[in-house]
Every structure is written in C-alpha cells, then in structure tokens.
PDB file of C-alpha atoms (C1' of nucleotides) in Angstrom:
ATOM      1  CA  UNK A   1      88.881  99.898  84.419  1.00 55.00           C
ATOM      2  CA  UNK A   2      86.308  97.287  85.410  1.00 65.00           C
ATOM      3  CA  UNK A   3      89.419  95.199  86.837  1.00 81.00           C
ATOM      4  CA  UNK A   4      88.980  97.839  89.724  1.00 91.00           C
ATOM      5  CA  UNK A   5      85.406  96.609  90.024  1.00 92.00           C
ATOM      6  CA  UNK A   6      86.226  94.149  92.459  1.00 94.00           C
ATOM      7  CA  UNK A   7      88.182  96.811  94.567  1.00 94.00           C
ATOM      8  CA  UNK A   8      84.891  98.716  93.977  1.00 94.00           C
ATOM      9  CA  UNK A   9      83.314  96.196  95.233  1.00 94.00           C
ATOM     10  CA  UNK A  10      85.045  95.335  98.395  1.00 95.00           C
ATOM     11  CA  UNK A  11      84.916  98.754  99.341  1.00 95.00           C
ATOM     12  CA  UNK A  12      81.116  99.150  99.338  1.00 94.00           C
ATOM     13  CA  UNK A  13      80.870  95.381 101.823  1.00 95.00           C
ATOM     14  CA  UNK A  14      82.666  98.170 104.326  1.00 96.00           C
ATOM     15  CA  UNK A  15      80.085  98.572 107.110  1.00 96.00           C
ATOM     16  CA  UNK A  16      79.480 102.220 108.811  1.00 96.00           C
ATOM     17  CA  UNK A  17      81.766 103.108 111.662  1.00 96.00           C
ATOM     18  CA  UNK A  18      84.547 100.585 110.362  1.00 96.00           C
ATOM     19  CA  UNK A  19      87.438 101.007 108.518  1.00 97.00           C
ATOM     20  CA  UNK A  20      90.265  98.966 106.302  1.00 97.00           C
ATOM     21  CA  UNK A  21      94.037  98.950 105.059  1.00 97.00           C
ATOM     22  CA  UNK A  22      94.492  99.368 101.445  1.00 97.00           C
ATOM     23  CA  UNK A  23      96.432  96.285 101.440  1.00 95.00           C
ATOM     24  CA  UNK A  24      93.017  94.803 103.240  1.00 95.00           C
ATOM     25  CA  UNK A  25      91.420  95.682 100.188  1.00 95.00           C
ATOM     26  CA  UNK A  26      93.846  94.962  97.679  1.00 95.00           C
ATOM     27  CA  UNK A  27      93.654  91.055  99.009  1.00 94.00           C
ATOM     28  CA  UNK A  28      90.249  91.070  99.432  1.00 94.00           C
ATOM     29  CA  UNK A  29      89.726  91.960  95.980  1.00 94.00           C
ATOM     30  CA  UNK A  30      92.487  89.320  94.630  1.00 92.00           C
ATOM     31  CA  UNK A  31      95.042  91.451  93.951  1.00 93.00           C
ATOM     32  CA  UNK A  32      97.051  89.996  96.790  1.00 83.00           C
ATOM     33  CA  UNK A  33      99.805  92.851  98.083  1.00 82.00           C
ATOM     34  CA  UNK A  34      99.407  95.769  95.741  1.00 93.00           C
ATOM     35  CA  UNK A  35      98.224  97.987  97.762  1.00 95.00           C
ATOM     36  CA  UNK A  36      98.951 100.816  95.784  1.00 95.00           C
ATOM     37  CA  UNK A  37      96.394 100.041  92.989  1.00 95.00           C
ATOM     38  CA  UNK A  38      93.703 100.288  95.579  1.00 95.00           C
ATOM     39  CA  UNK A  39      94.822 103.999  95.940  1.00 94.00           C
ATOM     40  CA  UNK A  40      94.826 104.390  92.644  1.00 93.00           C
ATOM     41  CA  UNK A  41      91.458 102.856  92.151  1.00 93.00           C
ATOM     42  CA  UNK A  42      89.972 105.237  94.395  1.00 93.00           C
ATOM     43  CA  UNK A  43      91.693 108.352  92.885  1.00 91.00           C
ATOM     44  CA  UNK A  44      89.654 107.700  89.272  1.00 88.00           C
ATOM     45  CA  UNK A  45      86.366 107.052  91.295  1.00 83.00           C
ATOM     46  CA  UNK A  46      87.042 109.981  92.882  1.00 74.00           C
ATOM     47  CA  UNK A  47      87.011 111.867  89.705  1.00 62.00           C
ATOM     48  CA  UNK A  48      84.436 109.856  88.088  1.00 61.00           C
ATOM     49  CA  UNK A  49      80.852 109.700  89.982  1.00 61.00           C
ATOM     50  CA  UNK A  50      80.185 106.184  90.244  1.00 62.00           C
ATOM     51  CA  UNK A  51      78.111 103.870  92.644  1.00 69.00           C
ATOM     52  CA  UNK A  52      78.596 105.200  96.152  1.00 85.00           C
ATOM     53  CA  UNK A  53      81.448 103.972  97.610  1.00 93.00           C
ATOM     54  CA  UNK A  54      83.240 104.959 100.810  1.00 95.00           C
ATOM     55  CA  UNK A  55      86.442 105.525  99.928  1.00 94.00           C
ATOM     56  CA  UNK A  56      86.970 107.274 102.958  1.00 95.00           C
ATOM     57  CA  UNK A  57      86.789 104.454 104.940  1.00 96.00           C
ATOM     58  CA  UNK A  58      90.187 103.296 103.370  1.00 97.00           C
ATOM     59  CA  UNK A  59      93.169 103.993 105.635  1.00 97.00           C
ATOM     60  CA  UNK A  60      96.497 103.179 105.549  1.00 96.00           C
ATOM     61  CA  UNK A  61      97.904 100.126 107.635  1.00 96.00           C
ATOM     62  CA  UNK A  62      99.078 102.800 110.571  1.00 96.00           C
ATOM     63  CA  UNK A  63      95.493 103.764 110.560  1.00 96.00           C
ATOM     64  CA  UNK A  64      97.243 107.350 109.204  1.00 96.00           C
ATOM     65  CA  UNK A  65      94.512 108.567 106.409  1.00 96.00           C
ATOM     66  CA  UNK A  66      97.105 109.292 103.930  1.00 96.00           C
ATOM     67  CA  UNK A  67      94.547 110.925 101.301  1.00 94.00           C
ATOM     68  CA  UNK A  68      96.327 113.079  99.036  1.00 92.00           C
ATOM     69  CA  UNK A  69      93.217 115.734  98.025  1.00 90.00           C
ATOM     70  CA  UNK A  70      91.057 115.942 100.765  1.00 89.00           C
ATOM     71  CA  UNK A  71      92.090 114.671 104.232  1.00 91.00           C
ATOM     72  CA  UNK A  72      89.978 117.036 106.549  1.00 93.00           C
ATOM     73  CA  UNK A  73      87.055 115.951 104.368  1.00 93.00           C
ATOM     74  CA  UNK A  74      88.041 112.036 105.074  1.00 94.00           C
ATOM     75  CA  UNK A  75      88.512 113.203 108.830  1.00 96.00           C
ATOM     76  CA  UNK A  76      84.822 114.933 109.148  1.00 95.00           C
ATOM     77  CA  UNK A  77      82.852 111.773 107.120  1.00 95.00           C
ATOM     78  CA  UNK A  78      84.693 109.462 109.679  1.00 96.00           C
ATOM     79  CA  UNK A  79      83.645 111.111 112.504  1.00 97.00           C
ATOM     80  CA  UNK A  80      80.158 111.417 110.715  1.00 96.00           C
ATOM     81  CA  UNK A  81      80.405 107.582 110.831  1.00 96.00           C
ATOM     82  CA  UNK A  82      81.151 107.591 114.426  1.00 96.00           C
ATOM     83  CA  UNK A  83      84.952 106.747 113.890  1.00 97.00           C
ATOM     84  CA  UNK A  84      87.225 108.538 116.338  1.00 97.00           C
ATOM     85  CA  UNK A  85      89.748 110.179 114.602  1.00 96.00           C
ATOM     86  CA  UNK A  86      93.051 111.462 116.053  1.00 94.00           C
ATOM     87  CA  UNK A  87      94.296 115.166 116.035  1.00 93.00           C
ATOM     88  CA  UNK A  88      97.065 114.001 113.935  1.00 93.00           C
ATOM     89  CA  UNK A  89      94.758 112.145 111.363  1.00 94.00           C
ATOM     90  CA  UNK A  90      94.783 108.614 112.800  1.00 96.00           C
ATOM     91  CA  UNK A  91      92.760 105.712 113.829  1.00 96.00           C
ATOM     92  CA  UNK A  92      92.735 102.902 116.556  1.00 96.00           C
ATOM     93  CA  UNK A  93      92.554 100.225 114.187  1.00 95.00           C
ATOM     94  CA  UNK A  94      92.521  97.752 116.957  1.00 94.00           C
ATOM     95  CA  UNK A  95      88.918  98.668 117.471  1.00 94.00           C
ATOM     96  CA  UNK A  96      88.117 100.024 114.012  1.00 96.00           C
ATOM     97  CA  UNK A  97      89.082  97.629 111.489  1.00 95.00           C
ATOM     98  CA  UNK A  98      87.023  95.534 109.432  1.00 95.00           C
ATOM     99  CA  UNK A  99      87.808  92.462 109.611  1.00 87.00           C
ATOM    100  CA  UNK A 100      85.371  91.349 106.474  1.00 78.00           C
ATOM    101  CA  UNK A 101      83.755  88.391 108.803  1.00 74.00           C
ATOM    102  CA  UNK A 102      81.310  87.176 106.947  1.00 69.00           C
TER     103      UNK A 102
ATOM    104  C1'  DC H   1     111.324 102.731  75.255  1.00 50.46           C
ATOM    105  C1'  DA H   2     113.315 104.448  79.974  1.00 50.46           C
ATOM    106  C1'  DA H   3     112.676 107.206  84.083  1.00 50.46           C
ATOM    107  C1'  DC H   4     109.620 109.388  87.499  1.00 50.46           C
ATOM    108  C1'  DT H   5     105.756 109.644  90.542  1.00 50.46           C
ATOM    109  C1'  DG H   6     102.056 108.090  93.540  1.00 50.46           C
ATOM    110  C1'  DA H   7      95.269 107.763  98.109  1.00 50.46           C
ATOM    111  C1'  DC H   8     100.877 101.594  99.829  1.00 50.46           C
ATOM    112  C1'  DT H   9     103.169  97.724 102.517  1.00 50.46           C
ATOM    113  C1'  DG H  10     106.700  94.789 104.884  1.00 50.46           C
ATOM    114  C1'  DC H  11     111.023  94.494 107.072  1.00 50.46           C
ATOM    115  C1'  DC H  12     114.726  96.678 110.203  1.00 50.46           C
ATOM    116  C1'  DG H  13     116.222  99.395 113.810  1.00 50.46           C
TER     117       DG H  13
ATOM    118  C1'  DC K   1     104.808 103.638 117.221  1.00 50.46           C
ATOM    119  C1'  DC K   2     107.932 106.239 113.916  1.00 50.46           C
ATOM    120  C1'  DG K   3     111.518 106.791 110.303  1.00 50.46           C
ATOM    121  C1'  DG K   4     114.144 104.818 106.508  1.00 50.46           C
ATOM    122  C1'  DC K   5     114.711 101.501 102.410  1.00 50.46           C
ATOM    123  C1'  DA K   6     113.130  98.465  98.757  1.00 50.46           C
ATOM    124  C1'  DG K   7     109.468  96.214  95.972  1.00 50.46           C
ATOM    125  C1'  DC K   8     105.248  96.457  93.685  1.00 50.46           C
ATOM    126  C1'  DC K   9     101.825  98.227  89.499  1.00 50.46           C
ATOM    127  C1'  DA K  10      99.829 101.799  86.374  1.00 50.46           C
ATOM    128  C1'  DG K  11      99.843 106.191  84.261  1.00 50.46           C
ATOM    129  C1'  DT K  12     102.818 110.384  82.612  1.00 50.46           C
ATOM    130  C1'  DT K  13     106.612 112.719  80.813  1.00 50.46           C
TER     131       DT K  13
END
DNA sequence: CAACTGACTGCCG
DNA sequence: CCGGCAGCCAGTT
C-alpha cells in the first residue's frame, strides 16, 4: 500500500497538541474527499508497526474520535499531548485543528 | 461478479 | 450541535 504513503506522510507533518479531520488528511494527501481511505489507512498501520505516526491525532470533522479499537487509548495520548478532550470523546477543533500552515 | 461493511463527509432539517 | 440520508473507495463474504 505505498499509495497510503502520502496519507502516512501527512499524518507525521501533524505537530504535538494539534489535531485534523480525516477528510483534512485525505486532501492533503491528494486524495481529495475520501475520507474514508484515510481510516482505512490507519487501520493497516495500526496492525503493521511502521514509522511512528500519530494516528491518534486524526479525528473526525465533529472533532468526535470515532476510533473503532481503542478510543480511551486515543483519549489518554491526546491529553498526553496536551489536547483537551471532552467527557463524551470530543474536541474544540476551533482551537485544535491543524491547519497545515506552512 | 454482486452485496455488505467500515477509524468518513456534506447536505438538510 | 445532533440525527438522518446518500456518495465515496477498498477489502470480505
């Protein structure tokens, strides 16, 4: 799957304490709108230990983490980051998402 | 080969 | 902001 490279890739250019949509990503990376590739990107990194990449910094477009295996261990590496989480699993992404400016 | 499912998003209300 | 519906791609059944 090196097409997923470049989601991979945009993923790592997240900085600490930030997060992004997976639609973010997915346009970032060129593949313009399918968000749903990005998840699926991260699922087989998941499984297979690759660079480090913070796939927990991925959040849906609500800000809702919407991780499938392990939520509460997306919740505690956010907060590790310094990203206030919500009791219901959510994020101020007026304050928290990356914008990619650079 | 067709149908189903999933770490999603945009549009409507 | 939340819930519902449709569209999107890739991997399974």
């Amino acid at each position: 799957m090196q097409s997923y490279e470049a989601i991979y890739a945009v993923v790592r250019q997240i900085p600490p304490g930030r997060v992004s949509s997976y639609g973010r990503i997915a346009i970032l990376a060129g593949f313009g709108g399918q968000a749903r590739l990005v998840g699926y990107a991260l699922h087989a990194l998941r499984l297979s230990s690759e660079d480090e990449v913070p796939w927990w910094r991925v959040v849906n477009h609500r800000g809702l983490i919407t991780n499938a295996y392990e939520p509460a261990l997306q919740r505690a590496l956010l907060e590790a980051e310094g990203v206030v989480v919500d009791a219901n699993d959510r994020i101020d992404l007026r304050d928290y998402l990356w914008d990619a400016i650079l």
